[in-house]
Amino acid sequence: MPPGAREPGERRHGVWRGQQIRVGVALSEVFMTVWLLQLVLVIALCNVCGRLAERLGQCAVVGEIAAGLLLGPSLFGVVAPDFYDALFGPSTLSAMGQVGEVGLILLMFQVGLHMELGETLRDRRWRMPVAIAVGGLVVPAVIGMIVATVSKDMLAGDAPALPYILFCGVALAISAVPVMARIVDDLALNAMAGARHAMSAAMLTDALGWMLLAAIASLSSGPGWAFARMLVSLLAYLVLCALLVRFVVRPTLMRLASTAHAARDRLAVLLCFVMASALATSLIGFHSAFGALAAALFVRRVPGIANEWRDNVEGFVRLVLMPVFFAYAGLHASVGTIDDAASWMWFGVFLVGGFIGKFGGSYLGARATGLEPRDAMLVSSLMNTRGLMELIVLSIGLQMQILPPKVYTILVVFALVTTALTVPLVRLTLRVQSRATPAMPGADK
């Protein structure tokens, strides 16, 4: 055989290896094409639906949640099933799922970055937002747990009983501070006492809700020692995180503030810390969102960080990552799973119970601390805002296999409907107030 010539087996292996590489490259190109089409469709539809919702007098998040549902099996999968399977089939969703997870992490960090619990509790009127938060949390949570207990055999027979029941309670009790802030700003309610108290109470409600959610996540890992181990692990991580921020992250961020590229360098350190924190809580057994929230609460006091995040990152999160998250959430919600009269009946029970529980509990808390009835009505109307935070909570429940797909879909539609009802209810409350009193009520309270 001539020098340098290959054996026949080697040649066959080389040909086969070359074919493998070409097939791999072709598949990568196909996946990239599908991913880019997904991204174009998701961003375009979420933006169009958001603008349409605003034209109809709603907040943009209502349209964006609706866009996620429209892209899922509820509509797109019915109208164009072949195209839907090619574009959003199980084999094509891995990239969207990963980007959606990153979006969820950054969204939770963004939410935590703007939590002002210290100011709320230091205020001399702290009793009012605390009472509103407790009423707006306890009443709908109890109703949610009762409904979940009664409906479990029909809606979630295979779900773990206690985590499922507790999770439904938290899902009905949560509020959405970012969406509420947008409504308050759009309707120019910043000067009204009811709006200010509602914002403070919603922050407390969300903080309490996330603590309960962490406990439920621990509970879902198993009884007894597993539950205790996860809680101890979480507490140990929070202590470690606080020490890390105090002695490493904060000094590094402060030192980088005087460099030539301060914002870029500080945000690079911050993003690494947020992702590492999300990874740590995921390894412990909690969802990565808890780590992102913890990171935000520990670094939010670093001077300039919130402004740098808003100027450089927040726009990308809102324009790209948030629509991907909404779309990924919508792809797991199929109205077709609510396939009988009994399921729709339970949807109605969740809707009425959650809405009345939130409204009534918040109203009682506001009135118990001396807020005027007209301002208490405004508080109760705003506290029914759920939107983004509800979707984050439900996505965590679905990923942790606490919520079955049918209940997940029911609660996603519940979040959409209750959020859509908020703006009309607030407008109605303001009209009633304006008829009762010509001047703006509560502006000086």
XYZ file of C-alpha atoms in Angstrom:
445
model
C 0.000 0.000 0.000
C 1.455 3.442 -0.952
C 2.824 5.542 1.911
C 0.177 7.749 3.523
C -2.717 5.736 2.062
C -5.579 4.870 4.401
C -7.064 1.505 5.072
C -10.584 0.986 3.616
C -12.047 0.969 7.115
C -10.412 4.303 7.885
C -11.767 5.801 4.654
C -15.284 4.614 5.470
C -14.980 6.033 8.971
C -13.764 9.363 7.581
C -16.670 9.557 5.117
C -19.143 8.690 7.865
C -17.621 11.287 10.182
C -17.815 13.939 7.465
C -21.469 13.115 6.857
C -22.119 13.449 10.590
C -20.556 16.906 10.649
C -22.578 18.038 7.608
C -25.816 16.744 9.139
C -24.963 18.474 12.424
C -24.309 21.773 10.645
C -27.575 21.450 8.700
C -29.526 20.741 11.888
C -27.906 23.724 13.627
C -28.949 25.953 10.740
C -32.513 24.627 10.921
C -32.706 25.167 14.672
C -31.282 28.681 14.336
C -33.810 29.501 11.607
C -36.686 28.226 13.746
C -35.388 30.079 16.815
C -35.113 33.380 14.928
C -38.634 32.928 13.508
C -39.898 32.247 17.032
C -38.215 35.370 18.331
C -39.539 37.591 15.523
C -43.079 36.301 15.974
C -43.020 36.547 19.768
C -41.610 40.092 19.940
C -43.871 41.385 17.150
C -47.104 39.854 18.489
C -46.444 40.852 22.101
C -45.708 44.421 21.045
C -48.792 44.630 18.798
C -51.082 43.128 21.448
C -49.583 45.401 24.111
C -50.239 48.511 22.023
C -53.749 47.279 21.195
C -54.465 46.758 24.897
C -53.326 50.319 25.628
C -55.631 51.662 22.898
C -58.483 49.812 24.594
C -57.655 51.536 27.893
C -55.815 48.564 29.405
C -52.216 48.238 30.551
C -49.799 46.692 28.061
C -49.176 43.578 30.155
C -52.772 42.434 29.546
C -52.113 42.368 25.799
C -48.720 40.713 26.278
C -50.184 37.904 28.392
C -52.948 37.497 25.801
C -50.281 37.292 23.069
C -48.614 34.418 24.911
C -51.928 32.555 25.031
C -52.623 33.277 21.341
C -49.250 31.803 20.350
C -49.932 28.627 22.301
C -52.082 25.590 21.562
C -55.221 27.496 22.548
C -55.369 29.409 19.220
C -52.291 29.090 16.993
C -52.185 25.319 17.567
C -55.821 25.054 16.499
C -55.752 27.414 13.507
C -52.468 26.180 11.980
C -51.522 22.916 13.703
C -48.790 21.887 11.213
C -47.080 25.282 11.297
C -47.475 25.371 15.091
C -45.811 21.951 15.456
C -42.956 23.001 13.171
C -42.393 26.297 14.971
C -43.322 25.506 18.586
C -43.157 21.723 18.761
C -41.392 20.014 21.688
C -38.144 19.576 19.742
C -37.890 23.318 19.000
C -38.630 24.768 22.427
C -35.339 24.162 24.223
C -33.806 27.507 23.186
C -36.972 29.430 24.044
C -37.149 27.666 27.380
C -33.574 28.622 28.238
C -34.032 32.242 27.184
C -37.348 32.332 29.048
C -35.567 31.092 32.174
C -32.968 33.854 31.846
C -35.819 36.324 31.365
C -37.528 35.053 34.510
C -34.300 35.442 36.507
C -33.739 39.016 35.308
C -37.413 39.911 35.790
C -37.286 38.725 39.393
C -34.081 40.671 39.965
C -35.754 43.739 38.466
C -38.773 43.343 40.754
C -36.583 42.992 43.840
C -34.467 45.958 42.816
C -37.512 48.239 43.072
C -38.960 46.882 46.338
C -39.122 49.684 48.906
C -40.114 47.722 52.001
C -37.838 49.738 54.293
C -39.541 53.022 53.412
C -42.961 51.437 53.844
C -42.236 50.087 57.314
C -40.392 53.206 58.494
C -43.307 55.458 57.609
C -45.363 56.585 60.593
C -48.473 55.276 58.811
C -47.061 51.747 58.471
C -50.091 50.173 60.180
C -52.318 50.936 57.217
C -50.303 49.206 54.454
C -49.571 46.308 56.813
C -53.274 45.858 57.575
C -54.162 46.070 53.873
C -51.416 43.584 52.996
C -52.507 41.093 55.664
C -56.170 41.364 54.682
C -55.350 41.165 50.972
C -53.162 38.111 51.557
C -54.997 36.069 54.178
C -58.577 36.251 52.840
C -57.878 35.237 49.203
C -55.292 32.672 50.354
C -57.839 30.976 52.615
C -60.423 31.009 49.818
C -57.852 29.582 47.392
C -56.932 26.772 49.782
C -60.603 25.906 50.350
C -61.317 25.833 46.612
C -58.172 23.759 45.985
C -59.123 21.273 48.713
C -62.631 20.760 47.367
C -61.600 20.634 43.686
C -58.394 18.600 44.001
C -59.838 15.189 43.121
C -61.357 16.569 39.927
C -58.623 18.997 38.796
C -55.377 17.705 40.293
C -55.758 14.102 41.375
C -52.059 13.279 40.934
C -50.637 16.477 42.440
C -49.060 16.393 45.932
C -51.926 17.418 48.203
C -50.469 19.873 50.714
C -48.105 21.759 48.352
C -50.904 22.018 45.771
C -53.432 23.387 48.257
C -50.993 25.894 49.735
C -49.784 26.932 46.284
C -53.320 27.701 45.098
C -53.754 29.896 48.162
C -50.609 31.888 47.351
C -51.569 32.112 43.663
C -54.869 33.796 44.527
C -53.231 36.118 47.073
C -50.349 37.563 45.027
C -50.370 41.094 43.583
C -48.260 42.635 40.808
C -46.346 45.719 41.910
C -44.847 46.537 38.462
C -48.248 46.444 36.743
C -49.893 48.380 39.568
C -47.191 51.066 39.361
C -47.868 51.403 35.629
C -51.628 51.772 36.224
C -51.075 54.371 38.947
C -48.775 56.327 36.653
C -51.021 56.070 33.560
C -54.123 57.213 35.465
C -52.224 59.959 37.372
C -53.116 58.533 40.776
C -49.783 59.269 42.483
C -51.241 62.060 44.639
C -54.088 59.920 45.997
C -53.790 58.326 49.409
C -55.460 55.103 48.294
C -52.960 54.564 45.468
C -49.972 55.178 47.750
C -51.266 52.751 50.365
C -52.065 50.143 47.711
C -48.516 50.288 46.327
C -46.992 49.885 49.797
C -49.379 47.052 50.683
C -48.703 45.249 47.393
C -44.959 45.275 48.103
C -45.576 43.711 51.512
C -48.015 41.186 50.024
C -45.494 40.091 47.410
C -42.715 39.799 50.002
C -44.910 37.635 52.250
C -46.100 35.650 49.242
C -42.540 34.837 48.156
C -41.675 33.707 51.688
C -44.677 31.367 51.642
C -43.714 30.158 48.180
C -40.220 29.299 49.426
C -41.772 27.283 52.258
C -44.049 25.467 49.789
C -41.062 24.678 47.560
C -39.323 23.148 50.576
C -42.427 21.192 51.470
C -42.776 19.788 47.948
C -39.323 18.194 48.224
C -40.641 15.660 50.714
C -41.796 15.381 54.320
C -39.816 15.695 57.521
C -36.044 15.950 57.164
C -36.113 16.942 53.474
C -38.326 19.940 54.255
C -36.108 20.979 57.170
C -32.938 20.444 55.139
C -34.121 22.701 52.312
C -35.192 25.479 54.681
C -31.899 25.312 56.576
C -30.013 25.312 53.265
C -31.918 28.376 52.105
C -31.281 30.262 55.350
C -27.593 29.321 55.227
C -27.385 30.532 51.635
C -29.051 33.851 52.508
C -26.523 34.420 55.293
C -23.672 33.537 52.936
C -25.131 35.809 50.249
C -25.388 38.714 52.690
C -21.767 38.246 53.753
C -20.639 37.962 50.130
C -22.376 41.207 49.220
C -21.078 42.977 52.313
C -17.420 42.022 51.914
C -16.964 41.275 48.192
C -19.706 42.404 45.817
C -20.482 45.822 47.292
C -16.805 46.883 47.700
C -16.102 45.718 44.135
C -19.048 47.687 42.748
C -18.052 50.783 44.713
C -14.445 50.539 43.516
C -15.548 50.144 39.884
C -17.689 53.297 40.117
C -14.596 55.430 39.476
C -13.350 53.536 36.405
C -13.567 54.769 32.818
C -16.301 52.273 31.937
C -18.062 52.224 35.299
C -21.564 51.217 34.176
C -20.319 48.417 31.921
C -17.932 46.996 34.522
C -20.426 47.224 37.394
C -23.220 45.607 35.384
C -20.895 42.771 34.327
C -20.126 42.036 37.992
C -23.798 42.403 38.911
C -25.042 40.034 36.187
C -22.486 37.411 37.189
C -23.607 37.704 40.810
C -27.300 37.445 39.893
C -26.761 34.356 37.735
C -24.564 32.725 40.379
C -27.205 33.419 43.034
C -29.919 31.936 40.796
C -27.745 28.857 40.199
C -27.110 28.445 43.931
C -30.796 28.381 44.880
C -31.480 26.020 41.979
C -28.822 23.612 43.255
C -30.294 23.802 46.763
C -33.636 22.667 45.342
C -35.485 25.976 45.034
C -36.337 27.743 41.809
C -33.675 30.029 40.346
C -36.073 32.978 40.723
C -35.547 32.923 44.497
C -31.824 33.466 44.027
C -32.409 36.407 41.696
C -34.806 38.003 44.176
C -32.359 37.491 47.056
C -29.546 39.064 45.012
C -31.696 42.112 44.286
C -32.674 42.647 47.908
C -29.033 42.524 49.012
C -27.539 44.839 46.356
C -30.373 47.315 45.816
C -28.826 49.795 48.272
C -25.572 50.078 46.331
C -25.506 53.678 45.018
C -26.260 54.017 41.315
C -27.021 50.351 40.631
C -30.768 50.805 40.108
C -30.207 53.688 37.673
C -27.535 51.813 35.706
C -29.769 48.765 35.456
C -32.701 50.893 34.263
C -30.609 52.734 31.667
C -28.741 49.732 30.235
C -30.614 46.482 30.896
C -34.264 47.133 31.688
C -35.189 48.052 28.116
C -33.779 44.777 26.743
C -35.584 42.802 29.436
C -38.896 44.481 28.588
C -38.492 44.348 24.801
C -37.060 40.841 24.344
C -36.944 38.695 27.477
C -40.367 39.568 28.859
C -42.199 38.667 25.601
C -40.247 35.394 25.420
C -41.277 34.623 29.000
C -44.938 35.421 28.249
C -44.828 33.281 25.101
C -43.189 30.347 26.889
C -45.779 30.603 29.670
C -48.580 30.728 27.078
C -47.239 27.687 25.228
C -47.837 25.614 28.363
C -51.386 26.895 28.808
C -54.035 25.264 26.646
C -57.629 26.353 27.045
C -58.479 22.989 25.472
C -57.517 21.295 28.758
C -60.515 23.036 30.366
C -62.608 20.579 28.417
C -65.851 20.154 30.323
C -68.519 22.113 32.169
C -67.159 21.098 35.571
C -63.699 22.502 34.769
C -65.209 25.797 33.594
C -67.294 25.860 36.735
C -64.132 25.550 38.839
C -62.517 28.313 36.781
C -65.504 30.501 37.715
C -65.102 29.571 41.375
C -61.390 30.455 41.324
C -62.165 33.722 39.529
C -64.992 34.861 41.807
C -63.287 33.634 44.977
C -59.951 35.211 44.115
C -61.442 38.517 43.016
C -63.868 38.920 45.911
C -61.342 37.636 48.446
C -58.681 40.099 47.329
C -61.106 43.002 47.073
C -62.887 42.242 50.342
C -59.757 41.471 52.366
C -57.993 44.633 51.188
C -61.097 46.739 51.830
C -61.496 45.398 55.365
C -57.825 46.023 56.129
C -58.067 49.591 54.802
C -61.247 50.405 56.708
C -59.966 48.811 59.929
C -57.118 51.342 60.025
C -59.319 54.370 59.321
C -59.071 54.867 55.554
C -62.124 56.557 54.044
C -64.538 54.263 52.154
C -63.817 55.891 48.779
C -60.042 55.466 49.244
C -60.545 51.923 50.541
C -62.427 51.155 47.306
C -59.489 52.432 45.264
C -57.059 50.339 47.321
C -59.177 47.215 46.840
C -59.479 47.791 43.096
C -55.724 48.196 42.642
C -54.847 45.212 44.828
C -56.575 42.882 42.341
C -53.765 43.550 39.852
C -51.869 40.302 39.248
C -50.376 40.128 35.761
C -46.637 39.509 35.577
C -46.081 38.346 39.171
C -48.905 35.819 38.919
C -47.406 34.354 35.747
C -43.994 34.054 37.413
C -45.536 32.243 40.394
C -47.552 29.907 38.151
C -44.529 29.102 35.983
C -42.608 28.106 39.101
C -45.509 25.905 40.219
C -45.650 24.186 36.825
C -41.871 23.612 36.688
C -41.872 22.176 40.212
C -44.771 19.864 39.210
C -47.026 21.249 41.922
C -49.601 22.492 39.396
C -50.998 20.156 36.724
C -51.483 21.672 33.228
C -55.245 22.098 33.633
C -54.983 24.095 36.871
C -52.054 26.050 35.442
C -54.211 27.073 32.466
C -57.147 27.960 34.727
C -54.962 30.230 36.844
C -53.245 31.840 33.833
C -56.657 32.811 32.417
C -57.668 33.907 35.934
C -54.605 36.204 36.081
C -55.441 37.670 32.665
C -59.096 38.338 33.536
C -58.477 39.847 36.988
C -55.704 42.101 35.650
C -57.945 43.184 32.753
C -60.705 44.048 35.246
C -58.446 46.282 37.334
C -58.331 49.377 35.098
C -62.110 49.489 34.409
C -62.772 48.970 38.122
C -60.362 51.769 39.067
C -61.971 54.089 36.498
C -65.423 53.235 37.871
C -64.225 53.941 41.419
C -62.823 57.314 40.331
C -66.084 58.241 38.595
C -68.059 57.385 41.725
C -65.649 59.500 43.781
C -65.872 62.439 41.391
C -69.662 62.413 41.577
C -69.548 62.297 45.366
C -66.863 64.984 45.767
C -65.790 67.450 43.052
C -62.240 67.757 44.422
C -59.715 64.958 44.265
C -60.178 62.920 47.442
C -57.359 62.011 49.734
C -54.699 64.075 48.017
C -53.420 65.463 51.303
C -53.679 62.331 53.360
